[in-house]
Tab-separated table of C-alpha atoms and ligand atoms in Angstrom:
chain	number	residue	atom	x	y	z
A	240	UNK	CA	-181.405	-109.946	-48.393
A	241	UNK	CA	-178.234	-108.042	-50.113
A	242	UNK	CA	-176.601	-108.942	-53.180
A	243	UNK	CA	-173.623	-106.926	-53.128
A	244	UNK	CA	-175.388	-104.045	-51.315
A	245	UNK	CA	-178.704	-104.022	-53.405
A	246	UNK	CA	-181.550	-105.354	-51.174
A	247	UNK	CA	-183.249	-108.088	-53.203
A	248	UNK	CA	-185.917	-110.757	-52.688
A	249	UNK	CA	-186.189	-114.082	-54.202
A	250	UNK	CA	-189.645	-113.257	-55.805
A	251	UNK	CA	-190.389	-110.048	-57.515
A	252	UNK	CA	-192.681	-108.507	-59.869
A	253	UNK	CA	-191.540	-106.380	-62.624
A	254	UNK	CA	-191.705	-102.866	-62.288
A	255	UNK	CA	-192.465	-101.931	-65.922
A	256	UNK	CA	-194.448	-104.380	-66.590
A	257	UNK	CA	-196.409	-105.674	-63.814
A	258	UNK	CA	-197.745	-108.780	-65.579
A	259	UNK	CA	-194.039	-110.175	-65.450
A	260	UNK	CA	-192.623	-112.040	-62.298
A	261	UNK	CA	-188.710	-112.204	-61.436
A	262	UNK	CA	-186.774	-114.929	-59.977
A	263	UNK	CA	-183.362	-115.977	-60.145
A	264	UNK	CA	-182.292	-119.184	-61.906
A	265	UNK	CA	-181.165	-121.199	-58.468
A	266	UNK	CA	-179.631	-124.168	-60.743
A	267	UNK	CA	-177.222	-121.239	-61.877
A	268	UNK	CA	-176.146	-119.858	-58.547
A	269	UNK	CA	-173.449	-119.030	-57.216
A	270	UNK	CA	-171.633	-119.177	-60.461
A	271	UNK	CA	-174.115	-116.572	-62.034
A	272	UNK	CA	-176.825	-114.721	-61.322
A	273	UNK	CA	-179.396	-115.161	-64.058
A	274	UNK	CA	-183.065	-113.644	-63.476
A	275	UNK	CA	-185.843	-115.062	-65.038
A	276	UNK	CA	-188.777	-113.485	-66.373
A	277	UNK	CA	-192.256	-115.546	-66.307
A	278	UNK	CA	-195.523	-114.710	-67.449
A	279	UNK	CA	-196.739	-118.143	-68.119
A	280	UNK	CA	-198.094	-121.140	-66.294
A	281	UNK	CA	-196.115	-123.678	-68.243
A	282	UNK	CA	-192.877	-121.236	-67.193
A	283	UNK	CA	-193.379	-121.581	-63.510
A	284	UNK	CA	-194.432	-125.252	-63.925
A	285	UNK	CA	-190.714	-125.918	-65.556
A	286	UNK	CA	-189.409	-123.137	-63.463
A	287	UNK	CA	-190.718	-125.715	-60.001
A	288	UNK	CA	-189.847	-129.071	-61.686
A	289	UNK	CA	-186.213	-128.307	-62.752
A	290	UNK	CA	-185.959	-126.421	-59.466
A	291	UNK	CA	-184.924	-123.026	-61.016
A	292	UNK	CA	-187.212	-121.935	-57.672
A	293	UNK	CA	-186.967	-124.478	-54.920
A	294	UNK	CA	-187.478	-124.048	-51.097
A	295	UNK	CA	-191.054	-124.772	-49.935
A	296	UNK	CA	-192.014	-121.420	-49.162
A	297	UNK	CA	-190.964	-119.798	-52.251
A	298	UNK	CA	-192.338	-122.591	-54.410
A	299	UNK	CA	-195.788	-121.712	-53.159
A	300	UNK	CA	-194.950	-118.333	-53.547
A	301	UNK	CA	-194.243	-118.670	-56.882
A	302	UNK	CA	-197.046	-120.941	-58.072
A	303	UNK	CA	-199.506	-118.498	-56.884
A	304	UNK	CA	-197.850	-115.871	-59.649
A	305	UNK	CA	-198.395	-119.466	-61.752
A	306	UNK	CA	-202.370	-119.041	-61.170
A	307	UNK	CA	-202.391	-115.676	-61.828
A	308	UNK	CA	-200.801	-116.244	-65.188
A	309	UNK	CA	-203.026	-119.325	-66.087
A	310	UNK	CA	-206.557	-116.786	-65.057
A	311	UNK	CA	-205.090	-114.654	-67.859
A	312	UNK	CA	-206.252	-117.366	-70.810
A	313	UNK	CA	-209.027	-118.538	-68.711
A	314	UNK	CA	-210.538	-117.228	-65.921
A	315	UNK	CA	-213.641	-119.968	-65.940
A	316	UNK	CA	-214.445	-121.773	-62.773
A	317	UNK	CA	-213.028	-124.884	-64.991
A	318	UNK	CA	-209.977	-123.163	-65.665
A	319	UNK	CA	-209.099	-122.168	-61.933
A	320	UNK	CA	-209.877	-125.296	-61.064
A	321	UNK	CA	-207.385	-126.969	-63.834
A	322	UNK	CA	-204.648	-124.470	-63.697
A	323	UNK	CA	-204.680	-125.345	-59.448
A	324	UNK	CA	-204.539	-128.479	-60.349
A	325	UNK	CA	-201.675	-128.815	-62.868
A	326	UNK	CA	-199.701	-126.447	-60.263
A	327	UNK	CA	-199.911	-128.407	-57.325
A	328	UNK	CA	-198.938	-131.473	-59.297
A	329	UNK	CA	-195.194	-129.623	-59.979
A	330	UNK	CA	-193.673	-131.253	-56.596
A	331	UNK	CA	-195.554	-133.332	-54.368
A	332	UNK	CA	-193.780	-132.951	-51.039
A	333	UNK	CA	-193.624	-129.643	-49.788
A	334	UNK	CA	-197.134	-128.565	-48.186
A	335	UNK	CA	-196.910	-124.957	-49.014
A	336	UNK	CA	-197.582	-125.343	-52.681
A	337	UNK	CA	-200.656	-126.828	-52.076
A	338	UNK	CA	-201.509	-124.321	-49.466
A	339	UNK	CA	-200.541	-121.430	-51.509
A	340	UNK	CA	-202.906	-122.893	-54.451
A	341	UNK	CA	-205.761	-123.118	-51.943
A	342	UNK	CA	-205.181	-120.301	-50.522
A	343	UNK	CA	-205.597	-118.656	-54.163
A	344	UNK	CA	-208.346	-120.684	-55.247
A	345	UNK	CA	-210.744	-120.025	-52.060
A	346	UNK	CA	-209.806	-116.278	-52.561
A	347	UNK	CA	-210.699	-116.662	-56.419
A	348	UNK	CA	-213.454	-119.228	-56.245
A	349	UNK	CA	-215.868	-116.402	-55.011
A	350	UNK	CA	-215.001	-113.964	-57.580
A	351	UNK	CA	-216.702	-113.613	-61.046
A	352	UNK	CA	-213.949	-114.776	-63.460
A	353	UNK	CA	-213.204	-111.303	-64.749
A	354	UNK	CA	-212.240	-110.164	-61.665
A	355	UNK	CA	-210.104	-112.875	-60.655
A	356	UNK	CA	-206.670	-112.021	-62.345
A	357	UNK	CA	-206.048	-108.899	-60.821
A	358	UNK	CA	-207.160	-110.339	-57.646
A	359	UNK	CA	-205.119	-113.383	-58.187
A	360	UNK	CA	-202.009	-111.318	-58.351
A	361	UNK	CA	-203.089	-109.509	-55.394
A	362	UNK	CA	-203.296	-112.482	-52.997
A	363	UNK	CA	-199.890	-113.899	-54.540
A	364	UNK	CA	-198.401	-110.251	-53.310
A	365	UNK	CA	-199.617	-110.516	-50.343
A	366	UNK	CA	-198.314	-113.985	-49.506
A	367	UNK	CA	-195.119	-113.104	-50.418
A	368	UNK	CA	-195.112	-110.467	-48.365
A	369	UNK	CA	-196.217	-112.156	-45.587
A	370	UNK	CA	-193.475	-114.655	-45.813
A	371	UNK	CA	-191.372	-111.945	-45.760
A	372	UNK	CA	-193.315	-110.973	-42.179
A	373	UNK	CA	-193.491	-114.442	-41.235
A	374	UNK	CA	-189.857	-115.173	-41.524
A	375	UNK	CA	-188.309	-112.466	-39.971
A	376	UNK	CA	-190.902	-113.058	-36.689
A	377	UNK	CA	-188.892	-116.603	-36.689
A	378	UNK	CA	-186.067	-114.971	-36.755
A	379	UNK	CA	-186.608	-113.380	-33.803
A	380	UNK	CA	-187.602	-116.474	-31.745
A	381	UNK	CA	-184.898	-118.221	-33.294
A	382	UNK	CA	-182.369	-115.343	-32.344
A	383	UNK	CA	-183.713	-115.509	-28.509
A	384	UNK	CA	-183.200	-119.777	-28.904
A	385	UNK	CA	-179.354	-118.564	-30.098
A	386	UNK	CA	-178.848	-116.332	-26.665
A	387	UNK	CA	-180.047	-118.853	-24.159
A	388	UNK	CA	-177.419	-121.027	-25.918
A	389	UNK	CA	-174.609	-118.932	-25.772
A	390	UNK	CA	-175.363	-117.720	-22.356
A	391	UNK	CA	-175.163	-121.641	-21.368
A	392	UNK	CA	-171.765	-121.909	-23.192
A	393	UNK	CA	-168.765	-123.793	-22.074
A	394	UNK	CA	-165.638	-121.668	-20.449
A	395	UNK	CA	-163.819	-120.375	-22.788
A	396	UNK	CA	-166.178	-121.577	-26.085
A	397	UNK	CA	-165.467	-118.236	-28.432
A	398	UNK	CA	-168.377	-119.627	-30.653
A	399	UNK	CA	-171.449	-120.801	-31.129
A	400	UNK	CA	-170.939	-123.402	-33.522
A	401	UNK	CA	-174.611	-124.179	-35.430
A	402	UNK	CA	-175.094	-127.322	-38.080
A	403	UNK	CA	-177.401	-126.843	-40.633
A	404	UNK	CA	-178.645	-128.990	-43.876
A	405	UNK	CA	-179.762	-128.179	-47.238
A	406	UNK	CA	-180.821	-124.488	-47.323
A	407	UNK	CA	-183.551	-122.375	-46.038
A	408	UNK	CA	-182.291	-119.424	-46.456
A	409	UNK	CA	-183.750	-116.038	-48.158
A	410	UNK	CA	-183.677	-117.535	-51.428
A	411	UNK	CA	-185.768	-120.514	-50.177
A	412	UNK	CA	-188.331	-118.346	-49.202
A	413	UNK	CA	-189.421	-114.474	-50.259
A	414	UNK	CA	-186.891	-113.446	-48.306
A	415	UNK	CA	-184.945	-114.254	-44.293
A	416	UNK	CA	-185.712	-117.351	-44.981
A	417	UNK	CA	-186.650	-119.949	-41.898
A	418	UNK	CA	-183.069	-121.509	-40.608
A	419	UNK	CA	-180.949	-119.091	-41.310
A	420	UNK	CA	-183.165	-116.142	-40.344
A	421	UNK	CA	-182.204	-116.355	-36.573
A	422	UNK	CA	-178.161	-116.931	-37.895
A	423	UNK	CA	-178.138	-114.003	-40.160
A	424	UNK	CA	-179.709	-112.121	-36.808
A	425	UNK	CA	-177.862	-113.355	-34.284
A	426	UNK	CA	-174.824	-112.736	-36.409
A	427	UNK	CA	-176.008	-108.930	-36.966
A	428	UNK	CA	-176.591	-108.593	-33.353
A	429	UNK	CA	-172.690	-109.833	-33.000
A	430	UNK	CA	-173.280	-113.366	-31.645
A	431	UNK	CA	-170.289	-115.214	-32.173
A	432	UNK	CA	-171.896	-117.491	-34.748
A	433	UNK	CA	-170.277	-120.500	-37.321
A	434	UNK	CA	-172.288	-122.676	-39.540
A	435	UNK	CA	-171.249	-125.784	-40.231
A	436	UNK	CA	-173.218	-126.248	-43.518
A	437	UNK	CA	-174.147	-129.746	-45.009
A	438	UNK	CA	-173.137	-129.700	-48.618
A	439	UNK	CA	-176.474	-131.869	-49.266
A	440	UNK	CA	-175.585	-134.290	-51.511
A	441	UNK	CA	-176.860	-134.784	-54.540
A	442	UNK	CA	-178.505	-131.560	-55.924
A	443	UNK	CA	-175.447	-129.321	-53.319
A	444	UNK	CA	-177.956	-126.877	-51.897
A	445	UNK	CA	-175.759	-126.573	-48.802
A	446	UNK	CA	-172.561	-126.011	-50.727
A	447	UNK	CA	-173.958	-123.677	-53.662
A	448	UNK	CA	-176.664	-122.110	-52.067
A	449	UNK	CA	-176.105	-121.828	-48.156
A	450	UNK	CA	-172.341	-121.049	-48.808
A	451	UNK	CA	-172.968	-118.555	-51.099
A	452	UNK	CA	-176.220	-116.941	-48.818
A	453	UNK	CA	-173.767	-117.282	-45.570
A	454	UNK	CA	-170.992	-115.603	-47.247
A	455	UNK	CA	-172.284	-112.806	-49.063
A	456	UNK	CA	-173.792	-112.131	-45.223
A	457	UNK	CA	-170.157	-112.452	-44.297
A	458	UNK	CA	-171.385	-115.043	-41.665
A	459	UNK	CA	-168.440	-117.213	-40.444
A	460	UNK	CA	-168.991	-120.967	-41.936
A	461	UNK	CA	-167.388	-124.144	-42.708
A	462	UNK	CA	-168.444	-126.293	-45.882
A	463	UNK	CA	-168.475	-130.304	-44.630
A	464	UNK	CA	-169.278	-133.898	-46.329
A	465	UNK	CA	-172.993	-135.028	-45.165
A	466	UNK	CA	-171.241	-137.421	-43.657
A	467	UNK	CA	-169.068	-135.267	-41.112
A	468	UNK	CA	-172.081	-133.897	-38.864
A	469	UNK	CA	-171.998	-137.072	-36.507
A	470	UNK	CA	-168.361	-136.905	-36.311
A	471	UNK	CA	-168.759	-133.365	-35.094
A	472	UNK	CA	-171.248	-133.644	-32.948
A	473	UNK	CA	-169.782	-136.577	-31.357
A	474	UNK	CA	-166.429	-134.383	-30.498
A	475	UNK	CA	-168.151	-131.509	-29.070
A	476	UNK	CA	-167.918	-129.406	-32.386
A	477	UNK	CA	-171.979	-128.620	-32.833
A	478	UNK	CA	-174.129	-126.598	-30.327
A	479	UNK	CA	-177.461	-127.098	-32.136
A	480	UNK	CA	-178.795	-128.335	-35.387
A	481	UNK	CA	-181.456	-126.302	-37.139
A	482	UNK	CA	-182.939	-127.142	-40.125
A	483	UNK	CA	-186.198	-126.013	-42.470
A	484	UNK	CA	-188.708	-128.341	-43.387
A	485	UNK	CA	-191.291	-128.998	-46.437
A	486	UNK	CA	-194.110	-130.179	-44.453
A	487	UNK	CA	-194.538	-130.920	-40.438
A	488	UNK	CA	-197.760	-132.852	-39.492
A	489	UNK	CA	-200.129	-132.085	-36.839
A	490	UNK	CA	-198.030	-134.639	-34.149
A	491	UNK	CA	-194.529	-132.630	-35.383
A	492	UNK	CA	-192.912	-135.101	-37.824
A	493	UNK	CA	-190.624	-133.073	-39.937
A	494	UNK	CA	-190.041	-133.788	-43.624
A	495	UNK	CA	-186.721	-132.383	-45.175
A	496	UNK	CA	-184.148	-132.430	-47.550
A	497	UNK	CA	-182.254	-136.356	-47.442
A	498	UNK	CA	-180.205	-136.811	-44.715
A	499	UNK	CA	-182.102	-134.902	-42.188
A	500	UNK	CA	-183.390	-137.715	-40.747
A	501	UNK	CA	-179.843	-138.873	-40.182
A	502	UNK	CA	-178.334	-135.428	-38.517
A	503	UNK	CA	-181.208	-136.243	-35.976
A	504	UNK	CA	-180.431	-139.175	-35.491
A	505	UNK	CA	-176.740	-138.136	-34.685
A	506	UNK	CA	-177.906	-135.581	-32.859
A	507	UNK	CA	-180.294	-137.235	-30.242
A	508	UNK	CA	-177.525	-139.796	-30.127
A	509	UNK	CA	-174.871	-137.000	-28.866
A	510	UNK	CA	-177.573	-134.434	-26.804
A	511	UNK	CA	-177.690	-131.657	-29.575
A	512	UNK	CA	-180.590	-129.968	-29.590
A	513	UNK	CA	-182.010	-130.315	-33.203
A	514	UNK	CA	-184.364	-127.668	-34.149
A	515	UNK	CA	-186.761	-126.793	-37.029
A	516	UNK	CA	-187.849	-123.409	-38.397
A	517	UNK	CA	-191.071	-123.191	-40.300
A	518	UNK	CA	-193.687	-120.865	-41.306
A	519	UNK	CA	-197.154	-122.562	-40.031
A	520	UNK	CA	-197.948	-122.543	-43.653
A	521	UNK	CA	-195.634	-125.377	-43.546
A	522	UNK	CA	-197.998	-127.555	-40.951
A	523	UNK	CA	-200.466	-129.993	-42.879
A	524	UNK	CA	-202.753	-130.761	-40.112
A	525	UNK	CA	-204.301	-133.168	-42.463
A	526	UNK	CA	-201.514	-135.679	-41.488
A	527	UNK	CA	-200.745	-137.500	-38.181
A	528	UNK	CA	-197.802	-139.882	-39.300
A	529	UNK	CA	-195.135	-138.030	-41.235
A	530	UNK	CA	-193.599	-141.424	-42.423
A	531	UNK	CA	-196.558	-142.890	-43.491
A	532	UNK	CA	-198.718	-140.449	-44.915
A	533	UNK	CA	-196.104	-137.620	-46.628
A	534	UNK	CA	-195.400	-138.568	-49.947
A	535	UNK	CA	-191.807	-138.306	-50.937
A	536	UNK	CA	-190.652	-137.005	-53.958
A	537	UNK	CA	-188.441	-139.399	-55.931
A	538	UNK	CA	-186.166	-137.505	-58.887
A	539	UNK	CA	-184.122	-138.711	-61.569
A	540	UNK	CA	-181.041	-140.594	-60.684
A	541	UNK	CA	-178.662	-139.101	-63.102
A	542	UNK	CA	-179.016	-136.205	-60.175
A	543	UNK	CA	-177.007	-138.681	-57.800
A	544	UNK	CA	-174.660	-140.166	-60.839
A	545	UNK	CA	-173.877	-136.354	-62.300
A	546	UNK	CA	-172.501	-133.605	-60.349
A	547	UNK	CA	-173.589	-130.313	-61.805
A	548	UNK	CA	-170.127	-127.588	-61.170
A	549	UNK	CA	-167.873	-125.262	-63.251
A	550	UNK	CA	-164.520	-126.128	-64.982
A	551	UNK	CA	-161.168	-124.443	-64.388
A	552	UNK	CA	-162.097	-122.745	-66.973
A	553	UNK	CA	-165.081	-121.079	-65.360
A	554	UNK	CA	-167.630	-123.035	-67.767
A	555	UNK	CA	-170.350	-124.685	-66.686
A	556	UNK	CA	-169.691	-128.662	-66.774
A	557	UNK	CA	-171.723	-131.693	-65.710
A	558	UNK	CA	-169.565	-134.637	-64.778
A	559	UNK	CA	-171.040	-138.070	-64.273
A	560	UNK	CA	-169.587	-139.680	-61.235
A	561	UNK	CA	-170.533	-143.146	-61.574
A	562	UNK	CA	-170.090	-146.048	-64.333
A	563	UNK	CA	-172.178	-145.442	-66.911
A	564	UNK	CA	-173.845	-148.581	-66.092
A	565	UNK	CA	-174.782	-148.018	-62.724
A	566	UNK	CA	-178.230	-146.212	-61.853
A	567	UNK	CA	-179.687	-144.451	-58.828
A	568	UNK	CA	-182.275	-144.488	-56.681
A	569	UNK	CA	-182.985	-140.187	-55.456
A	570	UNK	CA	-185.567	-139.546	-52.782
A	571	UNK	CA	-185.278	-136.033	-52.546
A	572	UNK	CA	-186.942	-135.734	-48.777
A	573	UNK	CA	-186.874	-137.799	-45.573
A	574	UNK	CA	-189.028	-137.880	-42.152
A	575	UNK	CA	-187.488	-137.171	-39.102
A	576	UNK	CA	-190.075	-138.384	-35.982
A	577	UNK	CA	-191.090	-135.534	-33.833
A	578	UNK	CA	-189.184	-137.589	-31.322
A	579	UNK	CA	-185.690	-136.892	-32.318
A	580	UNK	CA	-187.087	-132.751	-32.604
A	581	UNK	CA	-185.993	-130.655	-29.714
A	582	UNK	CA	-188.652	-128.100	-30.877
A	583	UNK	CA	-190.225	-125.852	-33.576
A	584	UNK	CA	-189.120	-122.242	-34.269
A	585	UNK	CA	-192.554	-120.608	-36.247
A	586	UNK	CA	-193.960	-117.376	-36.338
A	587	UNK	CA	-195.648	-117.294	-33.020
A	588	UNK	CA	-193.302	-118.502	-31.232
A	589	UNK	CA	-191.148	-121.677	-29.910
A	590	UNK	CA	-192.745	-124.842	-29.178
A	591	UNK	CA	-192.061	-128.595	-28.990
A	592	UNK	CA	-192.854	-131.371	-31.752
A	593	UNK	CA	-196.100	-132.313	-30.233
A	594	UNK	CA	-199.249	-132.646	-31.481
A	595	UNK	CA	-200.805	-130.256	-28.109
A	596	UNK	CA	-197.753	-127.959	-28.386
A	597	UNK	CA	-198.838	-127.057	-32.161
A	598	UNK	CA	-202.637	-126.805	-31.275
A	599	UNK	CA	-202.190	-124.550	-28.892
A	600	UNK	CA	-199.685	-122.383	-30.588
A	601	UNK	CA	-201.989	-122.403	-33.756
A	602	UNK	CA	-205.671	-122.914	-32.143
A	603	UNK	CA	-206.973	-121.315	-35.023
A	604	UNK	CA	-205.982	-123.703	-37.553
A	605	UNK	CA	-205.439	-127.176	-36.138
A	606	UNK	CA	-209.194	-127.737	-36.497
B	756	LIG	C1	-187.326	-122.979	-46.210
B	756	LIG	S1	-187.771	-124.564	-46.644
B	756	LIG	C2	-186.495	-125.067	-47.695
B	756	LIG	C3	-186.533	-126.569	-47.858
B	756	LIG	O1	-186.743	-126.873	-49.233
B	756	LIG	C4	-185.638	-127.610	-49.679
B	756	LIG	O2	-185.985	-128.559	-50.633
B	756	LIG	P1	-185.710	-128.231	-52.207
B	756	LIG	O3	-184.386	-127.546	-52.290
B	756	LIG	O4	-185.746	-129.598	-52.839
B	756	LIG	O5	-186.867	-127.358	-52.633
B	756	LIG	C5	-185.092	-128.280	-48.437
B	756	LIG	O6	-185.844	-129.405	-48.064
B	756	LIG	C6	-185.221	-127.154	-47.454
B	756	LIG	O7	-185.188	-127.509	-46.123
């Protein structure tokens, strides 16, 4: 997407010096846009636990640069096999780090180790580009989702008023990224769109990330509490909820940011349709029961009892928010049932949150 007029993606590799991969520093945006530089495993390691890169299709992008840079010490069937390892350990909840590592390895694996760097950054270009592919195909299926909508609007309803949570926008993948995709199209393609965007309590991905994204698009959108979306929905404020996802199991539970679980909840309980956009590298059809089998990553408290913002002053200020005394508990993810999903925006297509819907969108990899 544009950054005041320059096309950029979230992901990109240097173009003096190849060996190097770009990002930018997400824990500094919107107040600045700093770009990192890595050409180390232990950088993209840090780079995925502080959540410099976050959003679960750019995390997998990333790591994959991650192997590449690890094959460059030691490209040794023992040292692919580590270097996966130690990756995939970064954040356990979002699936497409791990598929992004096996992806890499079973490309690598084959290889004889001194042919395996060049190769490994290779495959890691080519998955970002197809995320790139991937997401604006969703885009598209979302954007059709957005005109049966509108078509079916009230008299007189000037809008099409969309809730969304956390972001999954073009920074939280290569680039379009999976929810916002069909907005930024259907707001290109002059579809009276708003976003009502979830601040996302307590690392603010809503309010830092999918306010800035959304209005450097110069899409219409209104910053609200996490605790507003029922209220809207219940007064007739929210035509649909969409929403990206870290992992969705084979029978279409959907694991997200906190608090998704409860925007379905509000929405099933008020007849909004609540959607999901993923790539199907997001699917793990190794898992039936979202709620019992995804793990959920659990980060430190001080994330919930400091708020990270700048000063009047423009300076960069952490403020705890809490009694010093008091600590937090910080799941970072919940699981919404495929119950309380209206359906799944991927690549190939709509579909419902069912375990036959998915197999037959994606015969060739639901097993
Ligand atoms: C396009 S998927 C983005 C997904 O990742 C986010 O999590 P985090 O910011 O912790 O990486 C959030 O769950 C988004 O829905």
């Amino acid at each position: 997407m544009k950054i005041n007029g320059t096309p950029y993606r979230s992901v990109w590799r240097d173009a003096q010096d190849p060996a190097l991969v770009h990002i930018f520093d997400q824990t500094k945006l919107p107040w600045t846009l700093d770009v990192l530089a890595l050409r180390e495993e232990d950088q993209v390691a840090h780079a995925i636990r502080t959540m410099q890169v976050r959003g679960a299709p750019l995390i997998g992008a990333v790591a994959a640069y991650g192997l590449a840079f690890a094959l460059q010490k030691d490209a040794s069937d023992v040292g692919l096999k580590d270097a996966a390892a130690r990756l995939v350990e970064t954040r356990p909840t979002a699936i497409n780090l791990r598929w992004a590592i096996e992806r890499m390895v079973a490309h690598l694996q084959p290889l004889a180790p001194d042919a395996r760097v060049k190769a490994a950054y290779e495959e890691a270009d080519a998955i970002c580009d197809e995320d790139v592919q991937v997401n604006e195909s969703i885009g598209r299926h979302g954007l059709e989702l957005f005109r049966t909508l509108w078509e079916k609007r009230r008299p007189g309803q000037e809008r099409l008023n969309i809730l969304t949570h956390c972001n999954a926008g073009w920074i939280a993948t290569v680039d379009w990224g999976t929810a916002l995709a069909p907005i930024y199209m259907a707001h290109d393609a002059g579809l009276p769109v708003h976003v009502w965007v979830d601040e996302t309590r307590p690392r603010n991905q809503g309010a830092l990330l999918t306010a800035w994204e959304l209005g450097a698009h110069g899409v219409p959108h209104t910053l609200v509490a996490d605790n507003a979306g029922g209220h809207l929905m219940q007064h007739g404020e929210v035509d649909l909820v969409i929403v990206g996802t870290d992992r969705v199991t084979r029978q279409g539970d959907v694991a997200n940011k906190i608090g998704t679980y409860l925007k379905a909840l509000a929405a099933h309980d008020n007849n909004v349709p609540f959607w999901v956009a993923l790539p199907s590298s997001t699917i793990d059809w190794r898992v039936t029961d979202g709620v019992k089998e995804i793990p959920i990553e659990e980060r430190s408290g001080e994330e919930v009892t400091y708020v990270h913002g700048i000063d009047e002053q423009g300076q960069a200020a952490r403020v705890r928010v809490t009694p010093r005394i008091t600590k937090a508990a910080n799941p970072a993810f919940d699981v919404t049932p495929a119950r309380l999903v209206s359906g799944l925006i991927t690549e190939r297509g709509r579909c419902e949150a069912t375990a036959a819907a998915l197999a037959s969108l994606f015969p060739d990899q639901a097993g």
